Amino acid sequence: MTLPWRKLLEEGLEKSKGYATANWPTLATLTRDPQSGQAKPAARIIAFRGFTSDCNLPYFQTHGDWLVFTTDARSAKIRDLLDSDGCAELCWYLPEPREQYRLTGTMHVVLPSADPTVSAATSAGPEWEELRMHHFRQISSHTRAQFTWPSPKVPSVVPREAWTAGLTLHAEEGKDAGAQYKSMEDALTNFALLVFETRSVDRLELGEWPSRRTLFHMDGEEWIATEVNP
């Protein structure tokens, strides 16, 4: 059964599909200031890749309403999430219906099995690796190549012109085949998933006047919707 908020979110995404930003919500986490060590908020845009039920993998048919995002395993958000047991919030604006969604829940971090921090990840095991590989195959050649680039937020020493521009799933035979296979290994090593398990949803409809606001929360196994003042 489709969850009530998921149906509304999917309808909003469909109406907003002409907008490039529609699939790029903001992820908010807590991070530590490297100088003072104090906690502070951190926000960044992440790429939505669909729901776990979209991949037709057996395990995720019973966990099909989790949202999937791709990211670089070397990025700071990975450490933020591991340090906070996956505590996170998503803020999502859909321009065509003029709706805002705030989703609160747990972000499962899916790292490569060879990653030394995988034991600390919130999700590990063959079913999660299968999900990670599924999405690695689904992304474009250009997106795949980004995972071979130098580490994020490290001073640039390699000219950008030398960075890989595209990476196909099957390296062509020839003198560059070895380099292509090495690039694929690097991309796989740096490719990670963020899988969001939603606990509550705050939906604000700005396209109506007066605006309408609905809160969704779990009560046992059932989602309850409550209309509140905007």
GROMACS .gro file of C-alpha atoms in nm:
model
  230
    1MET     CA    1   0.000   0.000   0.000
    2THR     CA    2   0.136   0.343  -0.100
    3LEU     CA    3   0.191   0.571   0.197
    4PRO     CA    4  -0.028   0.885   0.190
    5TRP     CA    5   0.265   1.128   0.195
    6ARG     CA    6   0.457   0.929  -0.067
    7LYS     CA    7   0.166   0.948  -0.311
    8LEU     CA    8   0.147   1.326  -0.262
    9LEU     CA    9   0.525   1.364  -0.299
   10GLU     CA   10   0.530   1.158  -0.619
   11GLU     CA   11   0.243   1.362  -0.762
   12GLY     CA   12   0.434   1.681  -0.684
   13LEU     CA   13   0.751   1.545  -0.843
   14GLU     CA   14   0.558   1.451  -1.156
   15LYS     CA   15   0.413   1.802  -1.185
   16SER     CA   16   0.761   1.952  -1.128
   17LYS     CA   17   0.956   1.725  -1.365
   18GLY     CA   18   1.020   2.018  -1.600
   19TYR     CA   19   1.232   2.181  -1.326
   20ALA     CA   20   1.593   2.062  -1.296
   21THR     CA   21   1.592   2.134  -0.921
   22ALA     CA   22   1.290   1.917  -0.838
   23ASN     CA   23   1.500   1.606  -0.763
   24TRP     CA   24   1.753   1.792  -0.548
   25PRO     CA   25   1.630   1.832  -0.188
   26THR     CA   26   1.842   1.978   0.091
   27LEU     CA   27   1.991   1.744   0.352
   28ALA     CA   28   2.049   1.891   0.699
   29THR     CA   29   2.281   1.728   0.951
   30LEU     CA   30   2.487   1.821   1.256
   31THR     CA   31   2.862   1.855   1.216
   32ARG     CA   32   3.154   1.950   1.437
   33ASP     CA   33   3.351   2.269   1.389
   34PRO     CA   34   3.710   2.153   1.325
   35GLN     CA   35   3.850   2.442   1.531
   36SER     CA   36   3.621   2.460   1.835
   37GLY     CA   37   3.468   2.113   1.826
   38GLN     CA   38   3.124   2.264   1.879
   39ALA     CA   39   2.821   2.124   1.702
   40LYS     CA   40   2.679   2.331   1.417
   41PRO     CA   41   2.425   2.274   1.139
   42ALA     CA   42   2.534   2.167   0.791
   43ALA     CA   43   2.315   2.170   0.480
   44ARG     CA   44   2.376   2.059   0.124
   45ILE     CA   45   2.187   1.957  -0.189
   46ILE     CA   46   2.169   1.583  -0.267
   47ALA     CA   47   2.048   1.388  -0.571
   48PHE     CA   48   1.726   1.189  -0.534
   49ARG     CA   49   1.736   0.857  -0.727
   50GLY     CA   50   1.396   0.712  -0.639
   51PHE     CA   51   1.248   0.478  -0.380
   52THR     CA   52   1.392   0.144  -0.271
   53SER     CA   53   1.090  -0.035  -0.419
   54ASP     CA   54   1.191   0.087  -0.767
   55CYS     CA   55   1.484  -0.155  -0.792
   56ASN     CA   56   1.279  -0.480  -0.757
   57LEU     CA   57   1.522  -0.632  -0.507
   58PRO     CA   58   1.346  -0.878  -0.270
   59TYR     CA   59   1.467  -0.728   0.061
   60PHE     CA   60   1.352  -0.379  -0.032
   61GLN     CA   61   1.002  -0.480  -0.131
   62THR     CA   62   0.921  -0.482   0.241
   63HIS     CA   63   1.117  -0.158   0.291
   64GLY     CA   64   1.003   0.001  -0.032
   65ASP     CA   65   0.921   0.352   0.088
   66TRP     CA   66   1.277   0.451   0.175
   67LEU     CA   67   1.425   0.728  -0.039
   68VAL     CA   68   1.756   0.673  -0.219
   69PHE     CA   69   2.029   0.931  -0.281
   70THR     CA   70   2.378   0.897  -0.427
   71THR     CA   71   2.687   1.062  -0.282
   72ASP     CA   72   3.066   1.047  -0.260
   73ALA     CA   73   3.192   0.819   0.017
   74ARG     CA   74   3.469   1.074   0.087
   75SER     CA   75   3.230   1.364   0.154
   76ALA     CA   76   3.191   1.525   0.497
   77LYS     CA   77   2.824   1.433   0.517
   78ILE     CA   78   2.920   1.066   0.558
   79ARG     CA   79   3.109   1.134   0.881
   80ASP     CA   80   2.832   1.366   1.005
   81LEU     CA   81   2.573   1.091   0.959
   82LEU     CA   82   2.786   0.815   1.112
   83ASP     CA   83   2.864   1.033   1.414
   84SER     CA   84   2.493   1.103   1.474
   85ASP     CA   85   2.348   0.754   1.410
   86GLY     CA   86   2.197   0.875   1.084
   87CYS     CA   87   1.992   1.158   1.237
   88ALA     CA   88   1.887   1.384   0.948
   89GLU     CA   89   1.618   1.601   0.796
   90LEU     CA   90   1.529   1.667   0.432
   91CYS     CA   91   1.377   1.990   0.305
   92TRP     CA   92   1.221   1.964  -0.040
   93TYR     CA   93   1.055   2.236  -0.248
   94LEU     CA   94   0.847   2.138  -0.551
   95PRO     CA   95   0.797   2.447  -0.771
   96GLU     CA   96   0.499   2.351  -0.986
   97PRO     CA   97   0.249   2.266  -0.709
   98ARG     CA   98   0.436   2.510  -0.478
   99GLU     CA   99   0.473   2.256  -0.199
  100GLN     CA  100   0.737   2.220   0.069
  101TYR     CA  101   0.813   1.888   0.237
  102ARG     CA  102   1.021   1.845   0.551
  103LEU     CA  103   1.100   1.482   0.621
  104THR     CA  104   1.257   1.371   0.948
  105GLY     CA  105   1.409   1.029   0.999
  106THR     CA  106   1.716   0.808   0.980
  107MET     CA  107   1.965   0.819   0.694
  108HIS     CA  108   2.118   0.477   0.631
  109VAL     CA  109   2.474   0.506   0.500
  110VAL     CA  110   2.566   0.241   0.242
  111LEU     CA  111   2.941   0.230   0.186
  112PRO     CA  112   3.153   0.000  -0.034
  113SER     CA  113   3.215  -0.329   0.147
  114ALA     CA  114   3.592  -0.269   0.136
  115ASP     CA  115   3.567   0.071   0.302
  116PRO     CA  116   3.746   0.067   0.643
  117THR     CA  117   3.455   0.256   0.802
  118VAL     CA  118   3.189   0.016   0.673
  119SER     CA  119   3.162  -0.152   1.011
  120ALA     CA  120   3.042   0.182   1.149
  121ALA     CA  121   2.791   0.233   0.871
  122THR     CA  122   2.426   0.218   0.962
  123SER     CA  123   2.362  -0.037   0.686
  124ALA     CA  124   2.587  -0.315   0.559
  125GLY     CA  125   2.534  -0.658   0.408
  126PRO     CA  126   2.477  -0.823   0.070
  127GLU     CA  127   2.131  -0.674   0.015
  128TRP     CA  128   2.266  -0.321   0.067
  129GLU     CA  129   2.563  -0.386  -0.162
  130GLU     CA  130   2.321  -0.511  -0.426
  131LEU     CA  131   2.124  -0.188  -0.394
  132ARG     CA  132   2.445   0.017  -0.423
  133MET     CA  133   2.553  -0.168  -0.738
  134HIS     CA  134   2.206  -0.130  -0.888
  135HIS     CA  135   2.225   0.248  -0.860
  136PHE     CA  136   2.589   0.258  -0.976
  137ARG     CA  137   2.475   0.095  -1.300
  138GLN     CA  138   2.179   0.333  -1.333
  139ILE     CA  139   2.365   0.665  -1.317
  140SER     CA  140   2.501   0.830  -1.631
  141SER     CA  141   2.855   0.796  -1.762
  142HIS     CA  142   2.930   1.158  -1.667
  143THR     CA  143   2.796   1.116  -1.314
  144ARG     CA  144   2.991   0.791  -1.272
  145ALA     CA  145   3.311   0.969  -1.374
  146GLN     CA  146   3.274   1.222  -1.092
  147PHE     CA  147   3.358   0.948  -0.841
  148THR     CA  148   3.708   0.923  -0.991
  149TRP     CA  149   3.781   1.290  -0.933
  150PRO     CA  150   4.009   1.410  -0.648
  151SER     CA  151   3.868   1.411  -0.295
  152PRO     CA  152   3.614   1.684  -0.212
  153LYS     CA  153   3.737   2.001  -0.035
  154VAL     CA  154   4.104   1.911  -0.083
  155PRO     CA  155   4.327   2.178  -0.246
  156SER     CA  156   4.342   2.121  -0.623
  157VAL     CA  157   4.675   1.999  -0.760
  158VAL     CA  158   4.554   1.807  -1.066
  159PRO     CA  159   4.429   2.029  -1.355
  160ARG     CA  160   4.056   1.994  -1.404
  161GLU     CA  161   4.117   1.919  -1.772
  162ALA     CA  162   4.283   1.593  -1.665
  163TRP     CA  163   3.980   1.468  -1.470
  164THR     CA  164   3.778   1.184  -1.620
  165ALA     CA  165   3.486   1.317  -1.825
  166GLY     CA  166   3.290   0.996  -1.878
  167LEU     CA  167   3.301   0.638  -1.757
  168THR     CA  168   3.112   0.359  -1.933
  169LEU     CA  169   3.024   0.036  -1.756
  170HIS     CA  170   3.225  -0.175  -2.002
  171ALA     CA  171   3.577  -0.053  -2.077
  172GLU     CA  172   3.676  -0.078  -2.441
  173GLU     CA  173   3.966  -0.297  -2.544
  174GLY     CA  174   4.287  -0.121  -2.644
  175LYS     CA  175   4.578   0.069  -2.501
  176ASP     CA  176   4.356   0.264  -2.258
  177ALA     CA  177   4.166  -0.040  -2.128
  178GLY     CA  178   4.382  -0.076  -1.818
  179ALA     CA  179   4.331   0.288  -1.723
  180GLN     CA  180   3.955   0.255  -1.776
  181TYR     CA  181   3.936  -0.048  -1.548
  182LYS     CA  182   4.137   0.139  -1.284
  183SER     CA  183   3.899   0.435  -1.311
  184MET     CA  184   3.602   0.202  -1.268
  185GLU     CA  185   3.757   0.057  -0.952
  186ASP     CA  186   3.815   0.406  -0.816
  187ALA     CA  187   3.456   0.507  -0.894
  188LEU     CA  188   3.316   0.200  -0.719
  189THR     CA  189   3.536   0.266  -0.416
  190ASN     CA  190   3.407   0.622  -0.383
  191PHE     CA  191   3.041   0.561  -0.470
  192ALA     CA  192   2.800   0.550  -0.174
  193LEU     CA  193   2.427   0.557  -0.113
  194LEU     CA  194   2.219   0.742   0.141
  195VAL     CA  195   1.889   0.568   0.210
  196PHE     CA  196   1.636   0.768   0.408
  197GLU     CA  197   1.386   0.598   0.638
  198THR     CA  198   1.113   0.854   0.703
  199ARG     CA  199   0.970   0.895   1.055
  200SER     CA  200   0.757   1.206   1.008
  201VAL     CA  201   0.655   1.442   0.727
  202ASP     CA  202   0.557   1.810   0.733
  203ARG     CA  203   0.380   1.916   0.410
  204LEU     CA  204   0.310   2.283   0.338
  205GLU     CA  205   0.090   2.371   0.040
  206LEU     CA  206   0.181   2.724  -0.065
  207GLY     CA  207  -0.022   2.708  -0.386
  208GLU     CA  208  -0.344   2.743  -0.187
  209TRP     CA  209  -0.474   3.052  -0.010
  210PRO     CA  210  -0.475   3.037   0.283
  211SER     CA  211  -0.181   2.794   0.281
  212ARG     CA  212  -0.251   2.443   0.409
  213ARG     CA  213  -0.020   2.241   0.635
  214THR     CA  214  -0.044   1.870   0.714
  215LEU     CA  215   0.168   1.667   0.954
  216PHE     CA  216   0.217   1.292   0.901
  217HIS     CA  217   0.349   1.066   1.176
  218MET     CA  218   0.362   0.696   1.255
  219ASP     CA  219   0.123   0.549   1.512
  220GLY     CA  220   0.225   0.186   1.543
  221GLU     CA  221   0.213   0.054   1.185
  222GLU     CA  222  -0.021   0.325   1.060
  223TRP     CA  223   0.049   0.674   0.926
  224ILE     CA  224  -0.171   0.946   1.077
  225ALA     CA  225  -0.235   1.278   0.899
  226THR     CA  226  -0.321   1.589   1.102
  227GLU     CA  227  -0.407   1.926   0.947
  228VAL     CA  228  -0.255   2.215   1.144
  229ASN     CA  229  -0.223   2.589   1.104
  230PRO     CA  230   0.041   2.686   0.845
   0.00000   0.00000   0.00000
